[in-house]
Short mmCIF file of C-alpha atoms in Angstrom, two decimals:
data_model
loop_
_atom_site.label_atom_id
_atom_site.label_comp_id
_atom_site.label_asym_id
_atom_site.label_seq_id
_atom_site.Cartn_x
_atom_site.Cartn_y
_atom_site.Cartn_z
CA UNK L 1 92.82 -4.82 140.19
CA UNK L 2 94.75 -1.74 140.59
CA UNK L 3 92.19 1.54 139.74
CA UNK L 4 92.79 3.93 136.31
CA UNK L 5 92.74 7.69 136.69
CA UNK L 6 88.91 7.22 136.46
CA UNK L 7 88.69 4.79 139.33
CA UNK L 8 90.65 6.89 141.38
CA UNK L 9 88.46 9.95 140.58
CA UNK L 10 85.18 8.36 141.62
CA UNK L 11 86.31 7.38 145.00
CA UNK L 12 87.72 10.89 146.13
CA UNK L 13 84.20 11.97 144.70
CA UNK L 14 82.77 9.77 147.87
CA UNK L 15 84.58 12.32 149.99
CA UNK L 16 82.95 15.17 148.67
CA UNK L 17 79.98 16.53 151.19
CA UNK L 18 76.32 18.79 150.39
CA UNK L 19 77.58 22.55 150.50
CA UNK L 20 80.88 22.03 149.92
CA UNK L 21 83.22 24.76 147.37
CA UNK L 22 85.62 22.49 145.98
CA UNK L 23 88.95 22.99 144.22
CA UNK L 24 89.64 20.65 142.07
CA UNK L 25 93.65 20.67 140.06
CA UNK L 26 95.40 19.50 136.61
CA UNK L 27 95.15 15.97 135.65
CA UNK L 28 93.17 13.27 137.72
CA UNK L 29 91.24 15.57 139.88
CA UNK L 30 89.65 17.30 137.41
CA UNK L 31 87.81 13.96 136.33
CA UNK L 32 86.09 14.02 139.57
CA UNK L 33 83.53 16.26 138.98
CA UNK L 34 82.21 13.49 136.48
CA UNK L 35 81.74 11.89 139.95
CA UNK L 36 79.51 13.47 141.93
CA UNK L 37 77.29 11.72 143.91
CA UNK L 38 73.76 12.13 143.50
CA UNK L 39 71.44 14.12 145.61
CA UNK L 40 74.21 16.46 146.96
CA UNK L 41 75.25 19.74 145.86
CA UNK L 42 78.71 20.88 145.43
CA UNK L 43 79.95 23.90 143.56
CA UNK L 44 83.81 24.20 141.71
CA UNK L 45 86.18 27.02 142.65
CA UNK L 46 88.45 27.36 139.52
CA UNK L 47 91.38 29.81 140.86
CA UNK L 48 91.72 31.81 137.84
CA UNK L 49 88.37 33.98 138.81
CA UNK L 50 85.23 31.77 139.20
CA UNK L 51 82.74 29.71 141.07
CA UNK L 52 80.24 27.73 139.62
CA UNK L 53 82.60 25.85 137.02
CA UNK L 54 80.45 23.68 134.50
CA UNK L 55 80.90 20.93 131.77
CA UNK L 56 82.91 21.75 128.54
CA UNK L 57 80.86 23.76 126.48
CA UNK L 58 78.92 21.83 123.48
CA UNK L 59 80.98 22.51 119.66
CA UNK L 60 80.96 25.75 118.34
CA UNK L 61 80.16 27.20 121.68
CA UNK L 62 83.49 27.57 123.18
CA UNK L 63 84.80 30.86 124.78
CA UNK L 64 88.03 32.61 124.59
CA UNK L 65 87.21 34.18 127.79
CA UNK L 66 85.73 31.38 129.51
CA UNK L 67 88.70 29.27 130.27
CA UNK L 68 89.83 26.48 133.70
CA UNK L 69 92.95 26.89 135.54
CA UNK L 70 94.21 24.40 133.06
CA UNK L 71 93.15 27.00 130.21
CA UNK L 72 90.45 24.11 128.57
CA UNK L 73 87.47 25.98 127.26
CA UNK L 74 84.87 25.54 130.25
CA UNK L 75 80.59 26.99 131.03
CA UNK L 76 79.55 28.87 133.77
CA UNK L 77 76.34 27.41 135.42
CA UNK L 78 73.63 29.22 137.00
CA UNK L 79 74.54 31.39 140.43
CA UNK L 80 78.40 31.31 138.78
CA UNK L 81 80.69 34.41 139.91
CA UNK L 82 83.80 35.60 138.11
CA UNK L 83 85.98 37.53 140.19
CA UNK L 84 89.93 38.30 139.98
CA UNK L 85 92.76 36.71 140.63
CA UNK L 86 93.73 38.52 144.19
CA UNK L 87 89.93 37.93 145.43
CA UNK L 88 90.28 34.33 144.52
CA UNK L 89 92.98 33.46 146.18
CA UNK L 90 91.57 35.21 149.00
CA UNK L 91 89.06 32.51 149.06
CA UNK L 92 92.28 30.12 148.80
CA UNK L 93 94.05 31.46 151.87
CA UNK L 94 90.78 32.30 153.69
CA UNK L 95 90.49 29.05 153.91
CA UNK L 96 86.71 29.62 152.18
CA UNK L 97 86.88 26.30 149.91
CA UNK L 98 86.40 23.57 151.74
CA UNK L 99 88.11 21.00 150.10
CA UNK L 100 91.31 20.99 147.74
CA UNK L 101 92.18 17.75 145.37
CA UNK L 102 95.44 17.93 143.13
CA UNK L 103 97.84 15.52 141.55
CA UNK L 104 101.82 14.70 143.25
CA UNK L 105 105.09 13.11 142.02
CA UNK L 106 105.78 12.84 145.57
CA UNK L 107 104.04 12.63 149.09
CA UNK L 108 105.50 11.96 152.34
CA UNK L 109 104.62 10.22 155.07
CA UNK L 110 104.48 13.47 157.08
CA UNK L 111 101.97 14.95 154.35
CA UNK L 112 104.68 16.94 152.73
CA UNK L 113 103.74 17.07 148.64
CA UNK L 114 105.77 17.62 145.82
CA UNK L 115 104.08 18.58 142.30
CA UNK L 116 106.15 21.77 140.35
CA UNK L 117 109.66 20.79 139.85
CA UNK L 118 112.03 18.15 138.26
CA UNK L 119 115.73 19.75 139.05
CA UNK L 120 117.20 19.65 135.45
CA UNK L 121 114.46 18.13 133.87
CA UNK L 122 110.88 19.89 134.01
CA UNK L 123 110.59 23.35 135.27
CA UNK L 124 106.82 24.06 134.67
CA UNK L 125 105.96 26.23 137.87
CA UNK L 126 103.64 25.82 140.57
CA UNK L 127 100.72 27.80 139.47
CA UNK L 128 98.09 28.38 142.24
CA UNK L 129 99.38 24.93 143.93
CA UNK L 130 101.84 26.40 146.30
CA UNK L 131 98.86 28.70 147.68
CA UNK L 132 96.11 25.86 147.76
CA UNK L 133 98.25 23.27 149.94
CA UNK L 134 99.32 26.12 152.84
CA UNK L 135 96.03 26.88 153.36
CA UNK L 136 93.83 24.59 152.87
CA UNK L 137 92.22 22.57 155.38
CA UNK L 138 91.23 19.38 153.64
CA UNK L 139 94.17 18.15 151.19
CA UNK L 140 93.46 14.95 148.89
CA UNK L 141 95.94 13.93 146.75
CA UNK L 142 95.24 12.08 143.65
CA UNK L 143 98.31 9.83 142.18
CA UNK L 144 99.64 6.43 141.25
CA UNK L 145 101.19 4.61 143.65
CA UNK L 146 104.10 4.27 142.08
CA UNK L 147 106.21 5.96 138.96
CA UNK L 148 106.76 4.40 135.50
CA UNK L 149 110.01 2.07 136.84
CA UNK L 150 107.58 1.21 139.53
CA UNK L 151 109.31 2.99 142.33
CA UNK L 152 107.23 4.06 144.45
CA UNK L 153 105.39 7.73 145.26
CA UNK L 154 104.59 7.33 148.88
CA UNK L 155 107.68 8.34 150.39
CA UNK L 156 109.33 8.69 154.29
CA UNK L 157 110.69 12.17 152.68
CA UNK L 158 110.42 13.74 149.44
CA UNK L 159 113.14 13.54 147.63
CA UNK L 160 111.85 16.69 144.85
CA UNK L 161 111.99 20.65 145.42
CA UNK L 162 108.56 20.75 147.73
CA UNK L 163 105.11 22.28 147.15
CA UNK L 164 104.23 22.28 151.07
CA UNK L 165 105.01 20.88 154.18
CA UNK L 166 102.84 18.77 156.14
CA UNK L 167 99.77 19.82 154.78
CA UNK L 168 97.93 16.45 152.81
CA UNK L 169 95.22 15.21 155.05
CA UNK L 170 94.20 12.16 152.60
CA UNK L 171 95.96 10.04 149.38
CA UNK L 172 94.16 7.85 146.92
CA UNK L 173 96.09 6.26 144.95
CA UNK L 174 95.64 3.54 142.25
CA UNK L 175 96.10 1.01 144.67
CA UNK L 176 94.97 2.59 148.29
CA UNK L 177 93.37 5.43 150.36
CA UNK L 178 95.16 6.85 152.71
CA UNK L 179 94.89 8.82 155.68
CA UNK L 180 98.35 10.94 156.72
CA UNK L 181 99.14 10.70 160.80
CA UNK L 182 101.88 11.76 163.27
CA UNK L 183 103.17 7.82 162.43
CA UNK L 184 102.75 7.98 158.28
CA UNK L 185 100.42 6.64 156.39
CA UNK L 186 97.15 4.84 157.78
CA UNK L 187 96.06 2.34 155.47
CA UNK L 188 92.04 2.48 155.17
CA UNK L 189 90.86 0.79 151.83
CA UNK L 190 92.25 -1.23 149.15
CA UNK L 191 91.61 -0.78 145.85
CA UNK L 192 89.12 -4.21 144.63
CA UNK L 193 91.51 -7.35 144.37
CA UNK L 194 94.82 -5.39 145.56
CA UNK L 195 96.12 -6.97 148.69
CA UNK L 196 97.73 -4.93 151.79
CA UNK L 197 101.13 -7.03 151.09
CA UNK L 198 101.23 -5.57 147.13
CA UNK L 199 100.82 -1.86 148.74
CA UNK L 200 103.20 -2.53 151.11
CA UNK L 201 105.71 -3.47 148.97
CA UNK L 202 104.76 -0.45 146.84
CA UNK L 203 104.92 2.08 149.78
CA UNK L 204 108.11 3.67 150.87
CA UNK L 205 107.03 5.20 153.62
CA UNK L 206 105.84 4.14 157.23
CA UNK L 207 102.42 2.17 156.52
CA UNK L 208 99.98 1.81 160.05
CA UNK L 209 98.21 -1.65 158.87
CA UNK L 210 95.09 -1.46 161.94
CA UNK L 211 92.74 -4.66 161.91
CA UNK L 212 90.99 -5.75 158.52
CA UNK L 213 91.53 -3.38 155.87
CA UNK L 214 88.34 -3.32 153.65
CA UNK L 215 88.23 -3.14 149.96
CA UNK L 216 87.06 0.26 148.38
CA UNK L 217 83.16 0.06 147.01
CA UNK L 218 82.85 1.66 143.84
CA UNK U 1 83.76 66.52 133.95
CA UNK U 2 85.12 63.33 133.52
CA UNK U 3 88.75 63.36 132.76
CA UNK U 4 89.41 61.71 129.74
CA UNK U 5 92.12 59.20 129.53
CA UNK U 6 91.77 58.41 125.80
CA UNK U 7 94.66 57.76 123.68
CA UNK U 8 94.47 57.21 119.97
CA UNK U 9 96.11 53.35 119.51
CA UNK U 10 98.59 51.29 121.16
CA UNK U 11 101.44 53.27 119.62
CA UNK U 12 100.26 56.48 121.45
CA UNK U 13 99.17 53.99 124.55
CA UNK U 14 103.02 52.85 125.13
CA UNK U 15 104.77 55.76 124.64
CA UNK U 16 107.61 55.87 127.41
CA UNK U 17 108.56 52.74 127.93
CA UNK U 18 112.29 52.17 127.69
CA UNK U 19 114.91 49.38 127.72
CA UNK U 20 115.24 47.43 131.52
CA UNK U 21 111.90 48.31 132.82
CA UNK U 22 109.85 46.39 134.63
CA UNK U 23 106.21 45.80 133.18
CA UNK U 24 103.45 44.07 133.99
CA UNK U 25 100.88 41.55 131.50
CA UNK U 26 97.42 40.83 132.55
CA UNK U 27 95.97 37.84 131.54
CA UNK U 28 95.56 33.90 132.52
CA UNK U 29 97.28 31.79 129.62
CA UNK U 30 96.12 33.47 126.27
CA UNK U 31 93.11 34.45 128.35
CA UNK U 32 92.43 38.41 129.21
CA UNK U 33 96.14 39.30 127.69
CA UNK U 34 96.27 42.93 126.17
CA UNK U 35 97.58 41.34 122.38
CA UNK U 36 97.56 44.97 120.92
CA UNK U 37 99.73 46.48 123.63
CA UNK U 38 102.12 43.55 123.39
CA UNK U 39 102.73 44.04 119.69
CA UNK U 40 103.16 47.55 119.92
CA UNK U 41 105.78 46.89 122.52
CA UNK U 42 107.23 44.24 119.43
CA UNK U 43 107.48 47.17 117.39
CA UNK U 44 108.96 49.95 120.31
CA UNK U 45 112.13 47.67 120.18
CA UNK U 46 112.51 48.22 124.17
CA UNK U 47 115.20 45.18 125.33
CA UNK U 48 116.01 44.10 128.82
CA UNK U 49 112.49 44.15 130.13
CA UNK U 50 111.41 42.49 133.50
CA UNK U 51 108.10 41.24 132.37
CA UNK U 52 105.63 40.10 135.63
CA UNK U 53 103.14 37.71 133.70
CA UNK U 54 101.11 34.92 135.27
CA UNK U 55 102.19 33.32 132.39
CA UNK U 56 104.46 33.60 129.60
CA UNK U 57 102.32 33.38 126.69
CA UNK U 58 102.89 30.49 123.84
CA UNK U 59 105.06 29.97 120.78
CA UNK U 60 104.22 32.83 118.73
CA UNK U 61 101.41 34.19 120.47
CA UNK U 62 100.87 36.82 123.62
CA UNK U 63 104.28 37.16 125.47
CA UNK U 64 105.45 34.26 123.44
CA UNK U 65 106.04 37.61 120.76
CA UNK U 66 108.57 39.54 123.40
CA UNK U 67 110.67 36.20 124.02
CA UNK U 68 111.22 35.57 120.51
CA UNK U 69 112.29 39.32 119.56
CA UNK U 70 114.65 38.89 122.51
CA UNK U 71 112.91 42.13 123.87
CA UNK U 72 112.94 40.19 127.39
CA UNK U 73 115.58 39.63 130.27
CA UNK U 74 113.36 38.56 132.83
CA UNK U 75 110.04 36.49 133.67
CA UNK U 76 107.83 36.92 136.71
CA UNK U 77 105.67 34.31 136.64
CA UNK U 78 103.83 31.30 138.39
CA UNK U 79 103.27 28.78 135.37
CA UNK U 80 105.82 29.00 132.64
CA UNK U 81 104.93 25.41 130.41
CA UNK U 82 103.92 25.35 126.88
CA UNK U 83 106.35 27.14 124.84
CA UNK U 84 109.14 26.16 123.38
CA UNK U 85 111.59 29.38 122.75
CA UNK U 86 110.90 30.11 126.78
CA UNK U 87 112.72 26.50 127.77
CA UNK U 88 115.30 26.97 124.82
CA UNK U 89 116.33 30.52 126.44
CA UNK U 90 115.78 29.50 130.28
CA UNK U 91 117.96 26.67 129.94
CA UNK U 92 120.03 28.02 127.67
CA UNK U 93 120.70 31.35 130.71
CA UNK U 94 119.56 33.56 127.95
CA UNK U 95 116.35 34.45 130.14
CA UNK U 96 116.01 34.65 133.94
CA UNK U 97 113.01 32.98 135.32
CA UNK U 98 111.17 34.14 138.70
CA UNK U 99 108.44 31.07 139.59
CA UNK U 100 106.52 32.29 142.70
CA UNK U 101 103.08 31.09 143.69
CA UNK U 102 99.68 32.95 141.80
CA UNK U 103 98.54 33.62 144.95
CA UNK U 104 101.13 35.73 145.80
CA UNK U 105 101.69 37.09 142.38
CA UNK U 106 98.27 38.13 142.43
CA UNK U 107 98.89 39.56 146.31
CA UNK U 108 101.32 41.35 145.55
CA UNK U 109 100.20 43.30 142.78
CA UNK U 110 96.91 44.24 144.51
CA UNK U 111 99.78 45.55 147.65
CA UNK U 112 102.06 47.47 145.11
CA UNK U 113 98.06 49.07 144.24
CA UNK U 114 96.92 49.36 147.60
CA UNK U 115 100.09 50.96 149.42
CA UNK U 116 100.66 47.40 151.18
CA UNK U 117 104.56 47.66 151.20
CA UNK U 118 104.30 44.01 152.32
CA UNK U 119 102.87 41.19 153.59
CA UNK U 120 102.93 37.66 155.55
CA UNK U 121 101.55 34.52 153.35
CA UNK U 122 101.75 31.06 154.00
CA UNK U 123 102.16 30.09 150.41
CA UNK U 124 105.82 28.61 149.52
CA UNK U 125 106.83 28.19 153.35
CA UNK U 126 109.30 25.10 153.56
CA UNK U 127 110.04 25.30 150.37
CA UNK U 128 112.54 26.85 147.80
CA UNK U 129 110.02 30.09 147.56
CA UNK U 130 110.78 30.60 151.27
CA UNK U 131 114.65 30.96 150.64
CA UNK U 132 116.52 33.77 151.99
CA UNK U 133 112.53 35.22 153.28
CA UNK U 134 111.91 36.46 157.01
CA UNK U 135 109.43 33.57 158.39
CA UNK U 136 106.84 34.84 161.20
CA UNK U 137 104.66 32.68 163.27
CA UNK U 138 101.03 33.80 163.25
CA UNK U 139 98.02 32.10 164.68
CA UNK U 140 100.05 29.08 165.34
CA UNK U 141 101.04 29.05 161.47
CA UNK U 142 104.27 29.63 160.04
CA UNK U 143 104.36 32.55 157.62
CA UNK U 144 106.71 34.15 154.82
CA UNK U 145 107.50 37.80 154.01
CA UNK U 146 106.65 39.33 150.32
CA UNK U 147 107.08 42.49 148.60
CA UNK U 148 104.95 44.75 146.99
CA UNK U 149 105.72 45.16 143.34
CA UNK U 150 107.02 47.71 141.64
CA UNK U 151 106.19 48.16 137.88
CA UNK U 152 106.23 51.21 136.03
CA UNK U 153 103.66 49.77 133.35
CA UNK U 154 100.96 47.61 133.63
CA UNK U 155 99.61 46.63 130.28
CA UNK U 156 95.87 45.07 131.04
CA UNK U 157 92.83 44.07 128.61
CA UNK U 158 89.35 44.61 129.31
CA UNK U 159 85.88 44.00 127.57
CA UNK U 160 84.27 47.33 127.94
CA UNK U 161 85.55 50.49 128.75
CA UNK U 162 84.74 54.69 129.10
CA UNK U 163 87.24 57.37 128.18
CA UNK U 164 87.15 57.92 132.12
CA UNK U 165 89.23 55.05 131.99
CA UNK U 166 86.45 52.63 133.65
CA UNK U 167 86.52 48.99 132.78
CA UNK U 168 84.56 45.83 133.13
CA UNK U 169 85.92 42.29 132.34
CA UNK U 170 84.27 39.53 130.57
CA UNK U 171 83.98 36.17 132.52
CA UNK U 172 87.34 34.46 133.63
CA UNK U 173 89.41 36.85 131.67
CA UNK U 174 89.20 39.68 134.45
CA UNK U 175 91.89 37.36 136.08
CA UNK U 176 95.10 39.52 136.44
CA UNK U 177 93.90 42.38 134.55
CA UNK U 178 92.13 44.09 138.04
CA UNK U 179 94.71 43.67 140.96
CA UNK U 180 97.74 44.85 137.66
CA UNK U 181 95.78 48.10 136.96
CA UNK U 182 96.07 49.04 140.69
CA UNK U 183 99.63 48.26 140.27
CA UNK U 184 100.75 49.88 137.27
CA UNK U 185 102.37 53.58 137.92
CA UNK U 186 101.47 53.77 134.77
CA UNK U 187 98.13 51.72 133.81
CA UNK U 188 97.64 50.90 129.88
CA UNK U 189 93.86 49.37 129.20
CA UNK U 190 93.20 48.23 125.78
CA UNK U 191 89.59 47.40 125.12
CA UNK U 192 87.64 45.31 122.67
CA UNK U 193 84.43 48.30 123.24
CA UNK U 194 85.50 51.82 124.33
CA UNK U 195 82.06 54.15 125.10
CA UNK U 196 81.48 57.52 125.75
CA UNK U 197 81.13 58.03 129.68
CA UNK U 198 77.75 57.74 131.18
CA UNK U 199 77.22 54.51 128.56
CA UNK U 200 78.88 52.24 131.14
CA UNK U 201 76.10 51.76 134.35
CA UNK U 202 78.66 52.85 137.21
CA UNK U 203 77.17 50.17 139.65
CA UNK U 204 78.58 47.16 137.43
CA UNK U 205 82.05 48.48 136.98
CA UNK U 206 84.90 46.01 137.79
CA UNK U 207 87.94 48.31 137.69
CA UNK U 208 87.24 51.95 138.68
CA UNK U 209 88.53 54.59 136.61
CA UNK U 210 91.38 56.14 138.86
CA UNK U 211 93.57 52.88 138.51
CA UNK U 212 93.55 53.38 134.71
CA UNK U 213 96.17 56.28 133.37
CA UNK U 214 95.53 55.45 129.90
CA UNK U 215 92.59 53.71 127.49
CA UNK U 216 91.95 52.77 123.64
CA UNK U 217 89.64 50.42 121.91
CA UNK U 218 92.05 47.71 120.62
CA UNK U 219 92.37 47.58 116.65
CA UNK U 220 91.89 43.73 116.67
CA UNK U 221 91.68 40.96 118.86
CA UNK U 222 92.12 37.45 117.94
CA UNK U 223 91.69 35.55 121.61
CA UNK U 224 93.50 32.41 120.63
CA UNK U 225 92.45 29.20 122.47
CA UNK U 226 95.28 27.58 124.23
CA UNK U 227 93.32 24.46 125.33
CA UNK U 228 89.63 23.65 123.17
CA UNK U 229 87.90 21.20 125.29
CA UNK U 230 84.07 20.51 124.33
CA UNK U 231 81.68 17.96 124.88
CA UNK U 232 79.50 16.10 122.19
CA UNK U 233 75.77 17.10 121.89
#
């Protein structure tokens, strides 16, 4: 069975490591930090101006000026910092956080993403994303495989206005993970009950199928 | 003596600006935006203005105000959903949309501040951002050339303040509001507490006094919530 948003979230919270600052974007990724496995400790960058991002706040305690990136009402937990906007992107390009997870409509086979723009259709803007993907060192991409007409995602070339070139290091999908290579995308886990022929047929771009490919454990 | 940078309200606080300047918002979303300064700028009647924004307020609410008066020509921004009137008059030509990355937004604000003509980032290479840009190779990493800004207001909101002009922010809504003070020829605070100097403790001061030309204590505040997310007890 292919995974929900939920699914996909838990498993990229398997690739999260003891010590590590963690951006975390719109959508799917922010579900992972429902995820975290136990005994480590992580801590969430939030690139409007803190560290230390916790839980939504209980009713009736919500802050104006305690907001997300997506602008949700959000807690601070203890040894949080709130800095500004220029200092936290600093941490961005520094290459300080150590791991980045956001959402695509695209991603290439080369690691090129695509996330702001629909020519002609959906002009949102690209927020902190544009920042996040030149710099960062660890990439993971959080999508479905494929879009509602059940084309699919995983692309030889993007074919929307990009967010960054060759910059995703790792996709999980609703049907896969991923690993991006000089020669495309290196198939390492299937999703439980998903065969390698269904992503396949649901991946555009160059697939590297090496020995048995095992199922995800979730 | 402390020079005193006190104005009376946000009529005195926006006195000079003028039709086609360029101006900039602090704020995050509806977060940290300076709502008094913005209506007095409803009321001024200034049209044509460049506004540089992170984002462009909502429907009714923060900049949302200045695109429905039709007091604005252009937006500056790096995240322009959730309102309505902007996508009418953006697709409709009415209003001319700038999209670069927050990052550099944010960059190039603290430059304008910091007398940083301008600088090499790698945010937006490859892409559309990088159109028309020089592109430099450093450190084995390809790199694109931004500007400074150049703004002849900068309208920011902070929590506390001194007539010396000395601010501190409240949690995530210090956003914008620090590296758009620096940048401001012309620096407006509003804040929700303004104190005699010596009540702020000058070792937990966010935004020193010299990057603020004028202060007031803001007649109201209503900090809408774009987004209300809780969790059940």
């Amino acid at each position: 069975m292919a995974l929900d948003k939920n699914g996909i979230a838990q498993r990229i919270a398997q690739e999260l490591k003891h010590g590590y600052y963690v951006n975390l974007g719109i959508g799917i990724p922010t579900l992972v930090a429902n995820y975290i496995p136990g005994g480590i400790d992580v801590e969430f960058q939030s690139e409007n101006g803190m560290l230390g991002m916790g839980p939504f706040p209980f009713e009736g305690e919500e802050d104006a000026d305690l907001i997300n990136a997506g602008k949700q009402t959000i807690t601070a937990l203890p040894g949080a910092a709130f800095f500004d906007s220029s200092t936290s992107f600093s941490m961005i390009r520094g290459q300080h956080v150590d791991l980045t997870v956001l959402g695509a409509m695209e991603v290439s086979d080369q690691g090129d993403i695509a996330n702001w723009k629909i020519p002609g259709y959906m002009v949102k803007g690209m927020g902190g994303a544009m920042d996040l993907v030149a710099s960062a060192k660890n990439i993971i991409v959080a999508m479905m495989h494929t879009n509602k007409k059940g084309e699919s995602k995983l692309l030889r070339q993007c074919s929307l206005p990009l967010t960054g070139t060759k910059c995703v290091t790792k996709v999980v999908s609703n049907l896969a993970v991923m690993e991006i290579t000089d020669k495309g995308f290196k198939l390492l886990e299937r999703a439980p009950g998903v065969t390698v022929e269904e992503i396949q047929a649901a991946t555009e771009g160059r697939l590297i199928l090496e020995g048995e490919i095992p199922e995800m454990k979730l | 003596m402390a020079l005193n940078k006190q104005v009376a309200n946000a009529e005195d606080a926006i006195k000079g600006i003028e039709s086609r300047m360029t101006i900039m918002f602090g704020g995050f979303g509806l977060c940290g935006i300076p709502e008094n300064s913005i209506a007095a700028i409803q009321n001024n009647g200034a049209t044509g203005l460049t506004c540089i924004s992170n984002n462009a307020g909502v429907d009714g609410f923060g900049l949302g105000v200045l695109l429905e008066s039709r007091q604005v020509k252009k937006m500056i921004s790096s995240y322009v959903g959730e309102n309505e009137e902007f996508e009418r008059q953006m697709l409709s030509g009415e209003l001319d949309v700038e999209l670069i990355p927050q990052g550099t937004l944010a960059e190039r604000c603290r430059a304008a501040g910091a007398g940083i003509p301008a600088f090499f980032t790698p945010a937006g290479y490859g892409t559309e951002v990088a159109e028309g840009k020089e592109e430099r190779w450093f450190n084995d990493k390809p790199h694109i050339l931004e500007h400074a800004f150049d703004a002849s207001f900068a309208f920011v909101k902070a929590w506390k303040g001194d007539t010396a002009g000395n601010l501190i922010f409240k949690s995530t809504a210090r956003n914008f509001n620090h590296a758009m003070a620096m940048a401001g020829k012309i620096t407006v605070a509003e804040v929700e507490e303004l104190l005699p100097v010596g009540q702020l403790n000058p070792n937990e001061i966010h935004t020193p006094g010299i990057f603020v030309q004028r202060i007031y204590q803001g007649e109201s505040f209503e900090k809408r919530i774009e987004q209300r997310t809780v969790r059940i007890k």
